[in-house]
Structures are given as C-alpha cells and as structure tokens.
Amino acid sequence: MKKLFALLISLAFSFMLLAGCMERPDDIRVYMPDGAPALALARMVAMAEPGEDGMTDRRTFGRYDRGVTYSLVAESALAATVAKGDADIAIMPTNAAATVFNKGAKIKIVSINVHGLVYMVGKTEITDLNQLKGKVVYSIGQTGTPGFMFQYILTQAGIEFETGTEPIEGKVVINYVVEGPAVIAALKGGLTEYGILGEPAATKAVSATESVLALDLQEEWSKATDGMELPQACMVIKESLIESDLEFVNAFIQEVSDSDAWLESHPEEATQALIDLGSTTAQGTTFTADIISRCNIKTVPIKETLTSVKQYLNELYSFNASAVGGQLPSDDLYYQGA
C-alpha cells in the first residue's frame, strides 16, 4: 500500500512538472525598431536562423531549451506592439516605455541600452547655439527623442524657437519632417544649412551633402542638464515573463550585455545580421566602428542607472508631460532584481 501511495505521489508530481512545462511559452518574441538601436541585439540575431516571423535562436537560456524569435518593426508601430502584449521583450525609446506603462502595459525596464545617437549635420561646425538664430533647422522626430531633446537644449540656452518653414530673426525655426531622407534632400538642395538626424543617417548625410557633423546633441544635452546621461533607449520585458522564468530573464540580460564588446569589433557581421532581419536602414550601409561608437550602445542594468533615468523622465515631464504619457511612472516600471 505504501509503495502504491508513493508511486501515485510520484506520478502526480511528474504530471505537475509536465503541466508547468506545457504552460511555459516555447517561443519568446523580441521586437526592436528598424534602426541603430537594434544593434544592441545584433550579435544575438547573428546567431539565429531564418524563421517564419523573423530570425529564431533555439538553444539553452538558463536551464531551458527554447526559441527566441527576433523581429523588426517600424519605430512608429513599436509602442503599439508592446502595448498590445505582442512583445515579450523589446528595445524601445525610454520615454515610450514610460508612456505605454502609464497606459496599462505590464512591462518593466531592465536595462538602458542606447545612450544617445542624435546629431546635427551642417555646412559648418556649431560652436555656439546662438549661431542657429535666424535659421531653419530640418529635423526628424517631432514627438520623439530628437524633437524633445533639441527643444529642451534650446530652452535651457535661453534661445526661442518655433516650428515652421520660414526663418524668423532672433529665433530658431524647426521644420519637422517624417523621415531622414527628407532632411538629407533639404541639405542637398540648399533648403537648409542644418539638419538633425540619428545615426547612421547622420553619416549618410555628411557623405551625400559634403557636410560635417556640426553638433553632438548628446554633449549639448549633458551641458544643459549639468552632466546628466541620455538614456535614449531601453530594453523592456513583460512582467509575466519575469515572474514565470526569472532564470531565462537574467540569462538573456547577460547575453545582451556580453554583446556590447562584440559589436564594435564585428561591424560587418552586425550590419549583415540586421539585413537578414529585413532592415531597410541597414541596406546599403555598413555600420562602421565609428558609426557604432557614435550610437553609444552600452547595456547598463536599470538598477545601476535608475537615478539618471528618473531624472531624464522628470525633465521630459516638466518640459512636456505628453512625452512620458501624461504622468511620471511609478517605481513598478523598473526591474531591480538580481
């Protein structure tokens, strides 16, 4: 009788384990924008194989053998993808993560991965922001990081600005466009002397228009904020995944961190990985070591940069509350586990 009871207990325990495995999602869905921030995961994409919906890497993360599928999505659609719960993991603008969290998305920021890749391209170097008065600056990202960043820098410098297409004496006029090629076309056609772009488009603009990198907006941000870092893009993970498989989460974060050193020494492989993923940004481009360096990609766990991130979101909120979804996020947004 005792043997039968022990056997039944053993079978019941085995069934529970099996049920737990069946409930565990087999495929982890990782989304990233089609642009330089995707470089943070390029090494992991390079180890993956083509699948139905992207590139899939099937191996052991933590204790489990499971598939991780990497997919690109237009940056304009990324927030909606995360908000709908389609992404288990995503690389996204930090302020966008705060916005979707404030709208109810059950996510946590686990790391900051991109520390600013926005530059001004122009015919001459800018040594004083007052040089921009009376000029029209073409820019991407009206409601994104480039837009808020440049407006904030000008405000802190005491320089008035307006949006529009015609110059105004004593003010900087910002003409926002949807995509980088429009900025390059304006520079090339003589419609403007200066344009704001992210890498690698900034380097493309320099080559196509015989211009220079006129201003490093990361440096200007630091000056305007007394040395504050720019936590431009982060990695978020679903709360449910953290709760169900913390070992996988920590193993994945470590993999991403280990990719930083690989990136600058393998620019061609990184570029090819994004091309294989379907990137239009990487088409016809090699993310050289110099470009990658200017993308400021470094994985920093959120617990090590929490103060800077909170300051960053607070500055955005004070400047324009809509930049973070109308309110500052609670501490529940931040993953501070081991």
CSV table of N, CA, C and O in Angstrom, one decimal, residues 98-208:
chain,number,residue,atom,x,y,z
A,98,ALA,N,7.8,54.5,-20.8
A,98,ALA,CA,7.1,55.1,-19.7
A,98,ALA,C,5.6,55.4,-20.1
A,98,ALA,O,4.7,55.2,-19.4
A,99,THR,N,5.5,55.8,-21.4
A,99,THR,CA,4.1,56.1,-21.9
A,99,THR,C,3.2,54.9,-21.9
A,99,THR,O,2.1,54.9,-21.5
A,100,VAL,N,3.7,53.7,-22.5
A,100,VAL,CA,2.9,52.6,-22.6
A,100,VAL,C,2.6,52.0,-21.2
A,100,VAL,O,1.5,51.4,-20.9
A,101,PHE,N,3.6,52.1,-20.3
A,101,PHE,CA,3.4,51.6,-18.9
A,101,PHE,C,2.3,52.4,-18.3
A,101,PHE,O,1.4,51.9,-17.6
A,102,ASN,N,2.3,53.8,-18.5
A,102,ASN,CA,1.3,54.6,-17.9
A,102,ASN,C,-0.1,54.3,-18.5
A,102,ASN,O,-1.1,54.6,-17.9
A,103,LYS,N,-0.1,53.7,-19.7
A,103,LYS,CA,-1.4,53.3,-20.3
A,103,LYS,C,-1.9,51.9,-19.9
A,103,LYS,O,-2.8,51.4,-20.5
A,104,GLY,N,-1.1,51.2,-19.1
A,104,GLY,CA,-1.5,50.0,-18.6
A,104,GLY,C,-0.7,48.7,-19.0
A,104,GLY,O,-1.0,47.6,-18.6
A,105,ALA,N,0.3,48.9,-19.8
A,105,ALA,CA,1.2,47.8,-20.2
A,105,ALA,C,1.9,47.2,-19.0
A,105,ALA,O,2.5,48.0,-18.3
A,106,LYS,N,1.9,45.9,-18.9
A,106,LYS,CA,2.6,45.2,-17.8
A,106,LYS,C,4.0,44.9,-18.2
A,106,LYS,O,4.3,43.8,-18.6
A,107,ILE,N,4.9,45.9,-18.2
A,107,ILE,CA,6.3,45.7,-18.6
A,107,ILE,C,7.2,46.3,-17.5
A,107,ILE,O,6.7,47.1,-16.6
A,108,LYS,N,8.5,45.9,-17.6
A,108,LYS,CA,9.5,46.5,-16.7
A,108,LYS,C,10.7,46.9,-17.6
A,108,LYS,O,11.1,46.1,-18.4
A,109,ILE,N,11.3,48.0,-17.3
A,109,ILE,CA,12.6,48.3,-17.9
A,109,ILE,C,13.6,47.6,-17.2
A,109,ILE,O,13.7,47.7,-15.9
A,110,VAL,N,14.4,46.8,-17.9
A,110,VAL,CA,15.5,46.0,-17.3
A,110,VAL,C,16.9,46.6,-17.5
A,110,VAL,O,17.8,46.4,-16.7
A,111,SER,N,17.0,47.4,-18.6
A,111,SER,CA,18.4,48.0,-18.8
A,111,SER,C,18.2,49.2,-19.7
A,111,SER,O,17.2,49.3,-20.5
A,112,ILE,N,19.2,50.0,-19.7
A,112,ILE,CA,19.4,51.1,-20.7
A,112,ILE,C,20.4,50.6,-21.7
A,112,ILE,O,21.5,50.2,-21.3
A,113,ASN,N,20.1,50.7,-23.0
A,113,ASN,CA,21.0,50.1,-24.0
A,113,ASN,C,21.5,51.1,-25.0
A,113,ASN,O,22.6,50.9,-25.6
A,114,VAL,N,20.9,52.3,-25.2
A,114,VAL,CA,21.3,53.3,-26.1
A,114,VAL,C,21.4,54.6,-25.4
A,114,VAL,O,20.4,55.1,-24.8
A,115,HIS,N,22.5,55.3,-25.4
A,115,HIS,CA,22.7,56.5,-24.6
A,115,HIS,C,22.9,57.7,-25.5
A,115,HIS,O,23.6,58.6,-25.2
A,116,GLY,N,22.2,57.7,-26.6
A,116,GLY,CA,22.1,58.9,-27.5
A,116,GLY,C,22.8,58.7,-28.8
A,116,GLY,O,24.0,58.4,-28.8
A,117,LEU,N,22.1,58.9,-29.9
A,117,LEU,CA,22.7,58.8,-31.2
A,117,LEU,C,22.2,59.9,-32.2
A,117,LEU,O,22.1,59.7,-33.4
A,118,VAL,N,21.9,61.1,-31.6
A,118,VAL,CA,21.3,62.2,-32.4
A,118,VAL,C,22.4,63.3,-32.7
A,118,VAL,O,23.1,63.7,-31.7
A,119,TYR,N,22.5,63.7,-33.9
A,119,TYR,CA,23.5,64.6,-34.3
A,119,TYR,C,22.9,65.7,-35.3
A,119,TYR,O,21.9,65.4,-36.0
A,120,MET,N,23.5,66.9,-35.3
A,120,MET,CA,23.2,67.9,-36.2
A,120,MET,C,24.2,67.9,-37.3
A,120,MET,O,25.4,67.9,-37.1
A,121,VAL,N,23.8,67.9,-38.6
A,121,VAL,CA,24.6,67.9,-39.7
A,121,VAL,C,24.5,69.3,-40.4
A,121,VAL,O,23.4,69.8,-40.5
A,122,GLY,N,25.6,69.8,-40.8
A,122,GLY,CA,25.6,71.1,-41.4
A,122,GLY,C,26.8,71.5,-42.2
A,122,GLY,O,27.8,70.7,-42.2
A,123,LYS,N,26.8,72.6,-42.8
A,123,LYS,CA,27.9,73.0,-43.7
A,123,LYS,C,29.1,73.4,-42.8
A,123,LYS,O,30.3,73.3,-43.2
A,124,THR,N,28.9,73.9,-41.6
A,124,THR,CA,30.0,74.3,-40.7
A,124,THR,C,29.7,73.8,-39.3
A,124,THR,O,28.5,73.6,-38.9
A,125,GLU,N,30.7,73.7,-38.5
A,125,GLU,CA,30.5,73.2,-37.1
A,125,GLU,C,29.9,74.3,-36.3
A,125,GLU,O,30.1,75.5,-36.5
A,126,ILE,N,29.0,73.9,-35.4
A,126,ILE,CA,28.4,74.9,-34.4
A,126,ILE,C,29.2,74.9,-33.1
A,126,ILE,O,29.3,73.9,-32.5
A,127,THR,N,29.7,76.1,-32.8
A,127,THR,CA,30.4,76.2,-31.6
A,127,THR,C,29.6,77.0,-30.5
A,127,THR,O,30.0,77.0,-29.4
A,128,ASP,N,28.6,77.6,-31.0
A,128,ASP,CA,27.7,78.4,-30.1
A,128,ASP,C,26.3,78.3,-30.6
A,128,ASP,O,26.0,78.5,-31.8
A,129,LEU,N,25.3,77.8,-29.8
A,129,LEU,CA,24.0,77.6,-30.3
A,129,LEU,C,23.3,78.9,-30.8
A,129,LEU,O,22.4,78.8,-31.6
A,130,ASN,N,23.8,80.0,-30.4
A,130,ASN,CA,23.3,81.3,-31.0
A,130,ASN,C,23.5,81.4,-32.5
A,130,ASN,O,22.9,82.2,-33.1
A,131,GLN,N,24.5,80.6,-33.0
A,131,GLN,CA,24.7,80.6,-34.4
A,131,GLN,C,23.5,80.2,-35.2
A,131,GLN,O,23.3,80.4,-36.4
A,132,LEU,N,22.6,79.5,-34.5
A,132,LEU,CA,21.4,78.9,-35.2
A,132,LEU,C,20.2,79.9,-35.3
A,132,LEU,O,19.2,79.7,-35.9
A,133,LYS,N,20.3,81.0,-34.6
A,133,LYS,CA,19.3,82.0,-34.6
A,133,LYS,C,19.1,82.6,-36.0
A,133,LYS,O,20.1,82.8,-36.8
A,134,GLY,N,17.8,82.7,-36.4
A,134,GLY,CA,17.5,83.2,-37.8
A,134,GLY,C,17.6,82.1,-38.8
A,134,GLY,O,17.5,82.4,-40.0
A,135,LYS,N,17.8,80.9,-38.4
A,135,LYS,CA,17.9,79.8,-39.4
A,135,LYS,C,16.8,78.8,-39.2
A,135,LYS,O,16.2,78.7,-38.2
A,136,VAL,N,16.5,78.0,-40.3
A,136,VAL,CA,15.6,76.9,-40.2
A,136,VAL,C,16.3,75.6,-40.2
A,136,VAL,O,17.2,75.3,-41.0
A,137,VAL,N,16.1,74.9,-39.1
A,137,VAL,CA,16.7,73.6,-38.9
A,137,VAL,C,15.7,72.5,-39.3
A,137,VAL,O,14.6,72.4,-38.6
A,138,TYR,N,16.0,71.6,-40.2
A,138,TYR,CA,15.2,70.5,-40.5
A,138,TYR,C,15.5,69.4,-39.5
A,138,TYR,O,16.6,69.1,-39.2
A,139,SER,N,14.4,68.7,-39.1
A,139,SER,CA,14.6,67.7,-38.0
A,139,SER,C,13.6,66.5,-38.1
A,139,SER,O,12.5,66.7,-38.5
A,140,ILE,N,14.1,65.3,-37.8
A,140,ILE,CA,13.2,64.2,-37.6
A,140,ILE,C,12.7,64.2,-36.2
A,140,ILE,O,13.1,65.0,-35.4
A,141,GLY,N,11.7,63.4,-35.9
A,141,GLY,CA,11.3,63.1,-34.5
A,141,GLY,C,10.6,64.2,-33.7
A,141,GLY,O,10.9,64.4,-32.6
A,142,GLN,N,9.6,64.8,-34.3
A,142,GLN,CA,8.9,65.8,-33.6
A,142,GLN,C,8.3,65.4,-32.3
A,142,GLN,O,8.4,66.1,-31.3
A,143,THR,N,7.8,64.2,-32.2
A,143,THR,CA,7.2,63.7,-30.9
A,143,THR,C,8.1,62.6,-30.3
A,143,THR,O,7.7,62.0,-29.4
A,144,GLY,N,9.3,62.5,-30.8
A,144,GLY,CA,10.3,61.5,-30.3
A,144,GLY,C,11.5,62.2,-29.6
A,144,GLY,O,11.5,63.4,-29.4
A,145,THR,N,12.5,61.4,-29.3
A,145,THR,CA,13.7,61.9,-28.6
A,145,THR,C,14.3,63.1,-29.3
A,145,THR,O,14.7,64.1,-28.7
A,146,PRO,N,14.6,63.1,-30.7
A,146,PRO,CA,15.2,64.2,-31.3
A,146,PRO,C,14.5,65.5,-31.1
A,146,PRO,O,15.1,66.6,-30.8
A,147,GLY,N,13.1,65.5,-31.2
A,147,GLY,CA,12.3,66.7,-31.0
A,147,GLY,C,12.4,67.2,-29.6
A,147,GLY,O,12.7,68.4,-29.4
A,148,PHE,N,12.1,66.4,-28.6
A,148,PHE,CA,12.1,66.9,-27.2
A,148,PHE,C,13.5,67.3,-26.8
A,148,PHE,O,13.7,68.3,-26.1
A,149,MET,N,14.5,66.6,-27.3
A,149,MET,CA,15.9,66.8,-26.9
A,149,MET,C,16.4,68.2,-27.4
A,149,MET,O,16.9,69.0,-26.6
A,150,PHE,N,16.2,68.5,-28.7
A,150,PHE,CA,16.6,69.8,-29.2
A,150,PHE,C,15.9,70.9,-28.7
A,150,PHE,O,16.5,72.0,-28.3
A,151,GLN,N,14.6,70.8,-28.5
A,151,GLN,CA,13.8,71.9,-27.9
A,151,GLN,C,14.2,72.2,-26.5
A,151,GLN,O,14.3,73.3,-26.1
A,152,TYR,N,14.5,71.1,-25.7
A,152,TYR,CA,15.0,71.3,-24.4
A,152,TYR,C,16.3,72.0,-24.3
A,152,TYR,O,16.5,72.9,-23.5
A,153,ILE,N,17.2,71.6,-25.2
A,153,ILE,CA,18.6,72.2,-25.2
A,153,ILE,C,18.5,73.7,-25.6
A,153,ILE,O,19.1,74.6,-24.9
A,154,LEU,N,17.6,74.1,-26.5
A,154,LEU,CA,17.4,75.5,-26.9
A,154,LEU,C,16.8,76.2,-25.7
A,154,LEU,O,17.3,77.4,-25.4
A,155,THR,N,15.8,75.7,-25.1
A,155,THR,CA,15.2,76.3,-23.9
A,155,THR,C,16.2,76.6,-22.8
A,155,THR,O,16.2,77.7,-22.2
A,156,GLN,N,17.0,75.6,-22.5
A,156,GLN,CA,18.0,75.8,-21.4
A,156,GLN,C,19.0,76.8,-21.8
A,156,GLN,O,19.6,77.4,-20.9
A,157,ALA,N,19.2,77.0,-23.1
A,157,ALA,CA,20.2,78.0,-23.5
A,157,ALA,C,19.6,79.4,-23.6
A,157,ALA,O,20.2,80.4,-24.0
A,158,GLY,N,18.3,79.5,-23.4
A,158,GLY,CA,17.6,80.8,-23.4
A,158,GLY,C,17.3,81.2,-24.9
A,158,GLY,O,17.2,82.4,-25.1
A,159,ILE,N,17.2,80.3,-25.8
A,159,ILE,CA,17.0,80.6,-27.2
A,159,ILE,C,15.6,80.3,-27.6
A,159,ILE,O,15.1,79.1,-27.4
A,160,GLU,N,14.9,81.2,-28.1
A,160,GLU,CA,13.5,81.0,-28.5
A,160,GLU,C,13.4,80.2,-29.8
A,160,GLU,O,14.3,80.3,-30.7
A,161,PHE,N,12.4,79.4,-30.0
A,161,PHE,CA,12.2,78.6,-31.2
A,161,PHE,C,10.7,78.5,-31.5
A,161,PHE,O,9.8,78.7,-30.7
A,162,GLU,N,10.5,78.2,-32.8
A,162,GLU,CA,9.1,78.0,-33.3
A,162,GLU,C,9.2,76.9,-34.3
A,162,GLU,O,10.3,76.6,-34.9
A,163,THR,N,8.1,76.2,-34.6
A,163,THR,CA,8.0,75.3,-35.7
A,163,THR,C,7.5,76.0,-36.9
A,163,THR,O,6.7,76.9,-36.8
A,164,GLY,N,8.0,75.7,-38.1
A,164,GLY,CA,7.6,76.3,-39.3
A,164,GLY,C,8.6,76.1,-40.5
A,164,GLY,O,9.5,75.2,-40.4
A,165,THR,N,8.5,76.8,-41.5
A,165,THR,CA,9.3,76.6,-42.7
A,165,THR,C,10.1,77.9,-43.1
A,165,THR,O,11.0,77.8,-43.9
A,166,GLU,N,9.8,79.0,-42.5
A,166,GLU,CA,10.4,80.3,-42.9
A,166,GLU,C,11.2,80.8,-41.7
A,166,GLU,O,10.8,80.7,-40.5
A,167,PRO,N,12.4,81.4,-42.0
A,167,PRO,CA,13.3,81.9,-40.9
A,167,PRO,C,12.7,83.1,-40.2
A,167,PRO,O,11.9,83.9,-40.8
A,168,ILE,N,13.0,83.2,-38.9
A,168,ILE,CA,12.5,84.3,-38.1
A,168,ILE,C,13.7,84.9,-37.4
A,168,ILE,O,14.5,84.2,-36.7
A,169,GLU,N,13.9,86.2,-37.5
A,169,GLU,CA,15.0,86.8,-36.9
A,169,GLU,C,15.0,86.6,-35.4
A,169,GLU,O,14.0,86.8,-34.7
A,170,GLY,N,16.2,86.2,-34.9
A,170,GLY,CA,16.4,86.1,-33.4
A,170,GLY,C,15.8,84.8,-32.9
A,170,GLY,O,16.0,84.5,-31.7
A,171,LYS,N,15.2,83.9,-33.7
A,171,LYS,CA,14.7,82.7,-33.3
A,171,LYS,C,15.2,81.5,-34.1
A,171,LYS,O,15.6,81.7,-35.3
A,172,VAL,N,15.2,80.3,-33.6
A,172,VAL,CA,15.4,79.1,-34.3
A,172,VAL,C,14.1,78.5,-34.8
A,172,VAL,O,13.2,78.3,-34.0
A,173,VAL,N,14.0,78.3,-36.1
A,173,VAL,CA,12.7,77.7,-36.6
A,173,VAL,C,13.0,76.2,-36.9
A,173,VAL,O,14.0,75.9,-37.5
A,174,ILE,N,12.2,75.3,-36.4
A,174,ILE,CA,12.4,73.9,-36.6
A,174,ILE,C,11.3,73.4,-37.6
A,174,ILE,O,10.1,73.5,-37.3
A,175,ASN,N,11.8,72.8,-38.7
A,175,ASN,CA,10.9,72.2,-39.6
A,175,ASN,C,10.9,70.7,-39.5
A,175,ASN,O,11.9,70.1,-39.9
A,176,TYR,N,9.9,70.2,-38.9
A,176,TYR,CA,9.9,68.7,-38.7
A,176,TYR,C,9.4,68.0,-39.9
A,176,TYR,O,8.5,68.3,-40.6
A,177,VAL,N,10.2,66.9,-40.2
A,177,VAL,CA,9.8,66.0,-41.3
A,177,VAL,C,9.7,64.6,-40.8
A,177,VAL,O,10.2,64.3,-39.7
A,178,VAL,N,9.1,63.7,-41.6
A,178,VAL,CA,8.8,62.4,-41.1
A,178,VAL,C,10.0,61.5,-41.1
A,178,VAL,O,10.2,60.7,-40.2
A,179,GLU,N,10.8,61.6,-42.1
A,179,GLU,CA,11.9,60.6,-42.3
A,179,GLU,C,13.2,61.3,-42.6
A,179,GLU,O,13.2,62.5,-43.2
A,180,GLY,N,14.3,60.6,-42.3
A,180,GLY,CA,15.6,61.2,-42.5
A,180,GLY,C,15.9,61.6,-44.0
A,180,GLY,O,16.6,62.6,-44.2
A,181,PRO,N,15.5,60.8,-45.0
A,181,PRO,CA,15.8,61.2,-46.4
A,181,PRO,C,15.3,62.6,-46.7
A,181,PRO,O,15.9,63.3,-47.6
A,182,ALA,N,14.3,63.1,-46.1
A,182,ALA,CA,13.8,64.4,-46.4
A,182,ALA,C,14.7,65.5,-45.8
A,182,ALA,O,14.9,66.5,-46.4
A,183,VAL,N,15.4,65.2,-44.7
A,183,VAL,CA,16.4,66.1,-44.2
A,183,VAL,C,17.6,66.1,-45.1
A,183,VAL,O,18.1,67.2,-45.4
A,184,ILE,N,18.0,65.0,-45.6
A,184,ILE,CA,19.2,64.9,-46.5
A,184,ILE,C,18.9,65.6,-47.8
A,184,ILE,O,19.7,66.4,-48.3
A,185,ALA,N,17.7,65.4,-48.3
A,185,ALA,CA,17.3,66.1,-49.5
A,185,ALA,C,17.3,67.6,-49.4
A,185,ALA,O,17.7,68.4,-50.2
A,186,ALA,N,16.8,68.1,-48.2
A,186,ALA,CA,16.8,69.6,-47.9
A,186,ALA,C,18.2,70.1,-47.8
A,186,ALA,O,18.5,71.2,-48.3
A,187,LEU,N,19.1,69.4,-47.2
A,187,LEU,CA,20.5,69.8,-47.1
A,187,LEU,C,21.2,69.8,-48.5
A,187,LEU,O,21.9,70.8,-48.9
A,188,LYS,N,20.9,68.8,-49.3
A,188,LYS,CA,21.5,68.6,-50.6
A,188,LYS,C,20.9,69.7,-51.5
A,188,LYS,O,21.7,70.2,-52.4
A,189,GLY,N,19.7,70.1,-51.4
A,189,GLY,CA,19.0,71.0,-52.3
A,189,GLY,C,19.2,72.5,-51.8
A,189,GLY,O,18.7,73.4,-52.5
A,190,GLY,N,19.9,72.7,-50.7
A,190,GLY,CA,20.2,74.0,-50.3
A,190,GLY,C,19.0,74.7,-49.6
A,190,GLY,O,18.9,75.9,-49.4
A,191,LEU,N,18.0,73.9,-49.2
A,191,LEU,CA,16.8,74.4,-48.5
A,191,LEU,C,17.1,74.7,-47.0
A,191,LEU,O,16.4,75.5,-46.4
A,192,THR,N,18.2,74.2,-46.5
A,192,THR,CA,18.6,74.4,-45.1
A,192,THR,C,20.1,74.2,-45.0
A,192,THR,O,20.7,73.5,-45.8
A,193,GLU,N,20.6,74.9,-44.0
A,193,GLU,CA,22.0,74.7,-43.7
A,193,GLU,C,22.3,73.6,-42.7
A,193,GLU,O,23.4,73.1,-42.6
A,194,TYR,N,21.2,73.3,-41.9
A,194,TYR,CA,21.4,72.3,-40.8
A,194,TYR,C,20.2,71.4,-40.7
A,194,TYR,O,19.1,71.7,-40.9
A,195,GLY,N,20.6,70.1,-40.3
A,195,GLY,CA,19.5,69.1,-40.1
A,195,GLY,C,19.9,68.2,-39.0
A,195,GLY,O,21.0,68.0,-38.7
A,196,ILE,N,18.8,67.7,-38.3
A,196,ILE,CA,19.0,66.8,-37.2
A,196,ILE,C,18.6,65.4,-37.6
A,196,ILE,O,17.5,65.2,-38.0
A,197,LEU,N,19.5,64.4,-37.3
A,197,LEU,CA,19.3,63.1,-37.7
A,197,LEU,C,19.9,62.1,-36.7
A,197,LEU,O,20.8,62.5,-35.9
A,198,GLY,N,19.5,60.9,-36.7
A,198,GLY,CA,20.1,59.9,-35.9
A,198,GLY,C,21.1,59.1,-36.7
A,198,GLY,O,21.0,59.1,-38.0
A,199,GLU,N,22.1,58.4,-36.1
A,199,GLU,CA,22.9,57.5,-36.9
A,199,GLU,C,22.1,56.3,-37.3
A,199,GLU,O,21.2,55.9,-36.6
A,200,PRO,N,22.5,55.7,-38.5
A,200,PRO,CA,23.6,56.0,-39.4
A,200,PRO,C,23.2,57.1,-40.4
A,200,PRO,O,24.0,57.5,-41.3
A,201,ALA,N,22.0,57.7,-40.4
A,201,ALA,CA,21.5,58.7,-41.4
A,201,ALA,C,22.4,59.9,-41.3
A,201,ALA,O,22.6,60.6,-42.3
A,202,ALA,N,22.9,60.3,-40.1
A,202,ALA,CA,23.7,61.4,-40.0
A,202,ALA,C,25.0,61.3,-40.8
A,202,ALA,O,25.5,62.2,-41.5
A,203,THR,N,25.6,60.1,-40.7
A,203,THR,CA,26.8,59.9,-41.5
A,203,THR,C,26.5,59.8,-43.0
A,203,THR,O,27.3,60.3,-43.8
A,204,LYS,N,25.4,59.3,-43.4
A,204,LYS,CA,25.0,59.3,-44.8
A,204,LYS,C,24.8,60.7,-45.3
A,204,LYS,O,25.2,61.1,-46.4
A,205,ALA,N,24.3,61.6,-44.4
A,205,ALA,CA,24.0,63.0,-44.8
A,205,ALA,C,25.4,63.7,-45.0
A,205,ALA,O,25.5,64.5,-45.9
A,206,VAL,N,26.3,63.4,-44.2
A,206,VAL,CA,27.6,64.1,-44.3
A,206,VAL,C,28.2,63.7,-45.6
A,206,VAL,O,28.8,64.6,-46.4
A,207,SER,N,28.2,62.4,-46.0
A,207,SER,CA,28.7,62.0,-47.3
A,207,SER,C,28.0,62.5,-48.5
A,207,SER,O,28.6,63.0,-49.5
A,208,ALA,N,26.6,62.5,-48.4
A,208,ALA,CA,25.8,62.9,-49.5
A,208,ALA,C,25.8,64.4,-49.8
A,208,ALA,O,25.5,64.8,-50.9
